[in-house]
Structure formats: C-alpha cells, structure tokens
Amino acid sequence: LRRLGGFVGRVAAVAALADTLIAGAPQAQKAAKDLIAAVTGRPIDDTVSEETAQRIARQRATDEARDGITAFLEKRQPAWLL
C-alpha cells in the first residue's frame, strides 16, 4: 500500500503541475522557453542581462500580458482560460 500511496502522490503532483502550466499565458510561456534557450550556456553578463530585460519588456507590452494584469485586478479569468 505504501508504494501505491507514493504513486498516487506523484500522479497528484504531476496533475497539479499540469494544471499550473495549463493556466499560464501561452505566449508568455513560449517567450520564457525562448529566453531560456537563448541564454542557456551563456555567461550572465551585461549583454545577457540587457537582452533578458528587453525580452521581458516586450512580453509585458503584449495584449496577452495586459489582459492578464487586467483580469487579475478585475478578479476574472484571462481570455486564454475562457
């Protein structure tokens, strides 16, 4: 039974992670993956810091980001969850 409990716990943890990922803004998730790919293996220097800041600023200016912030403030679901 202990093994079954451990399995069920792992399945529940995976389900919770999946729910979190599904709830995330799709364009923002893609942008985050792209950023990780772009900086992986590079030293954290001024160039990487500047590039990261520019990518984040561009993402925050998207319609998706604006809707997410507005949805949070209005206590409603963002468009990508409807």
PDB file of C-alpha atoms in Angstrom, residues 8-72:
ATOM      1  CA  VAL A   8      -0.780   8.347  -6.185  1.00  0.00           C
ATOM      2  CA  GLY A   9       1.148  11.213  -4.612  1.00  0.00           C
ATOM      3  CA  ARG A  10       3.384  11.503  -7.681  1.00  0.00           C
ATOM      4  CA  VAL A  11       0.390  11.422 -10.014  1.00  0.00           C
ATOM      5  CA  ALA A  12      -1.275  14.160  -7.942  1.00  0.00           C
ATOM      6  CA  ALA A  13       1.894  16.263  -8.094  1.00  0.00           C
ATOM      7  CA  VAL A  14       2.111  15.870 -11.885  1.00  0.00           C
ATOM      8  CA  ALA A  15      -1.584  16.769 -12.201  1.00  0.00           C
ATOM      9  CA  ALA A  16      -1.064  19.895 -10.089  1.00  0.00           C
ATOM     10  CA  LEU A  17       1.922  20.927 -12.222  1.00  0.00           C
ATOM     11  CA  ALA A  18      -0.077  20.328 -15.405  1.00  0.00           C
ATOM     12  CA  ASP A  19      -2.929  22.478 -14.078  1.00  0.00           C
ATOM     13  CA  THR A  20      -0.473  25.273 -13.326  1.00  0.00           C
ATOM     14  CA  LEU A  21       1.051  25.094 -16.802  1.00  0.00           C
ATOM     15  CA  ILE A  22      -2.350  24.994 -18.494  1.00  0.00           C
ATOM     16  CA  ALA A  23      -3.396  28.122 -16.591  1.00  0.00           C
ATOM     17  CA  GLY A  24      -0.385  30.090 -17.804  1.00  0.00           C
ATOM     18  CA  ALA A  25      -0.489  32.547 -20.650  1.00  0.00           C
ATOM     19  CA  PRO A  26       0.543  30.640 -23.806  1.00  0.00           C
ATOM     20  CA  GLN A  27       2.552  33.430 -25.446  1.00  0.00           C
ATOM     21  CA  ALA A  28       4.331  34.186 -22.167  1.00  0.00           C
ATOM     22  CA  GLN A  29       5.216  30.525 -21.713  1.00  0.00           C
ATOM     23  CA  LYS A  30       6.649  30.388 -25.232  1.00  0.00           C
ATOM     24  CA  ALA A  31       8.604  33.581 -24.598  1.00  0.00           C
ATOM     25  CA  ALA A  32      10.001  32.108 -21.371  1.00  0.00           C
ATOM     26  CA  LYS A  33      11.099  28.942 -23.187  1.00  0.00           C
ATOM     27  CA  ASP A  34      12.693  31.054 -25.938  1.00  0.00           C
ATOM     28  CA  LEU A  35      14.551  33.126 -23.324  1.00  0.00           C
ATOM     29  CA  ILE A  36      15.853  30.023 -21.570  1.00  0.00           C
ATOM     30  CA  ALA A  37      17.060  28.620 -24.898  1.00  0.00           C
ATOM     31  CA  ALA A  38      18.735  31.924 -25.779  1.00  0.00           C
ATOM     32  CA  VAL A  39      20.686  32.277 -22.530  1.00  0.00           C
ATOM     33  CA  THR A  40      21.481  28.654 -21.693  1.00  0.00           C
ATOM     34  CA  GLY A  41      25.229  28.161 -21.540  1.00  0.00           C
ATOM     35  CA  ARG A  42      25.992  31.869 -21.799  1.00  0.00           C
ATOM     36  CA  PRO A  43      27.706  33.776 -19.001  1.00  0.00           C
ATOM     37  CA  ILE A  44      25.457  36.153 -17.096  1.00  0.00           C
ATOM     38  CA  ASP A  45      26.967  39.424 -18.256  1.00  0.00           C
ATOM     39  CA  ASP A  46      25.692  42.853 -19.289  1.00  0.00           C
ATOM     40  CA  THR A  47      24.712  41.607 -22.743  1.00  0.00           C
ATOM     41  CA  VAL A  48      22.598  38.728 -21.405  1.00  0.00           C
ATOM     42  CA  SER A  49      21.072  40.968 -18.740  1.00  0.00           C
ATOM     43  CA  GLU A  50      20.137  43.617 -21.319  1.00  0.00           C
ATOM     44  CA  GLU A  51      18.736  41.041 -23.742  1.00  0.00           C
ATOM     45  CA  THR A  52      16.692  39.480 -20.937  1.00  0.00           C
ATOM     46  CA  ALA A  53      15.326  42.861 -19.850  1.00  0.00           C
ATOM     47  CA  GLN A  54      14.345  43.719 -23.437  1.00  0.00           C
ATOM     48  CA  ARG A  55      12.566  40.381 -23.911  1.00  0.00           C
ATOM     49  CA  ILE A  56      10.645  40.811 -20.658  1.00  0.00           C
ATOM     50  CA  ALA A  57       9.680  44.382 -21.561  1.00  0.00           C
ATOM     51  CA  ARG A  58       8.402  43.266 -24.982  1.00  0.00           C
ATOM     52  CA  GLN A  59       6.377  40.479 -23.397  1.00  0.00           C
ATOM     53  CA  ARG A  60       4.844  42.806 -20.789  1.00  0.00           C
ATOM     54  CA  ALA A  61       3.640  45.077 -23.604  1.00  0.00           C
ATOM     55  CA  THR A  62       1.593  42.369 -25.356  1.00  0.00           C
ATOM     56  CA  ASP A  63      -2.194  42.199 -25.411  1.00  0.00           C
ATOM     57  CA  GLU A  64      -1.943  38.896 -23.557  1.00  0.00           C
ATOM     58  CA  ALA A  65       0.032  40.486 -20.712  1.00  0.00           C
ATOM     59  CA  ARG A  66      -2.314  43.461 -20.488  1.00  0.00           C
ATOM     60  CA  ASP A  67      -5.303  41.116 -20.347  1.00  0.00           C
ATOM     61  CA  GLY A  68      -3.637  39.040 -17.636  1.00  0.00           C
ATOM     62  CA  ILE A  69      -2.964  42.065 -15.450  1.00  0.00           C
ATOM     63  CA  THR A  70      -6.438  43.490 -16.045  1.00  0.00           C
ATOM     64  CA  ALA A  71      -8.053  40.124 -15.340  1.00  0.00           C
ATOM     65  CA  PHE A  72      -6.157  39.873 -12.060  1.00  0.00           C
TER      66      PHE A  72
END
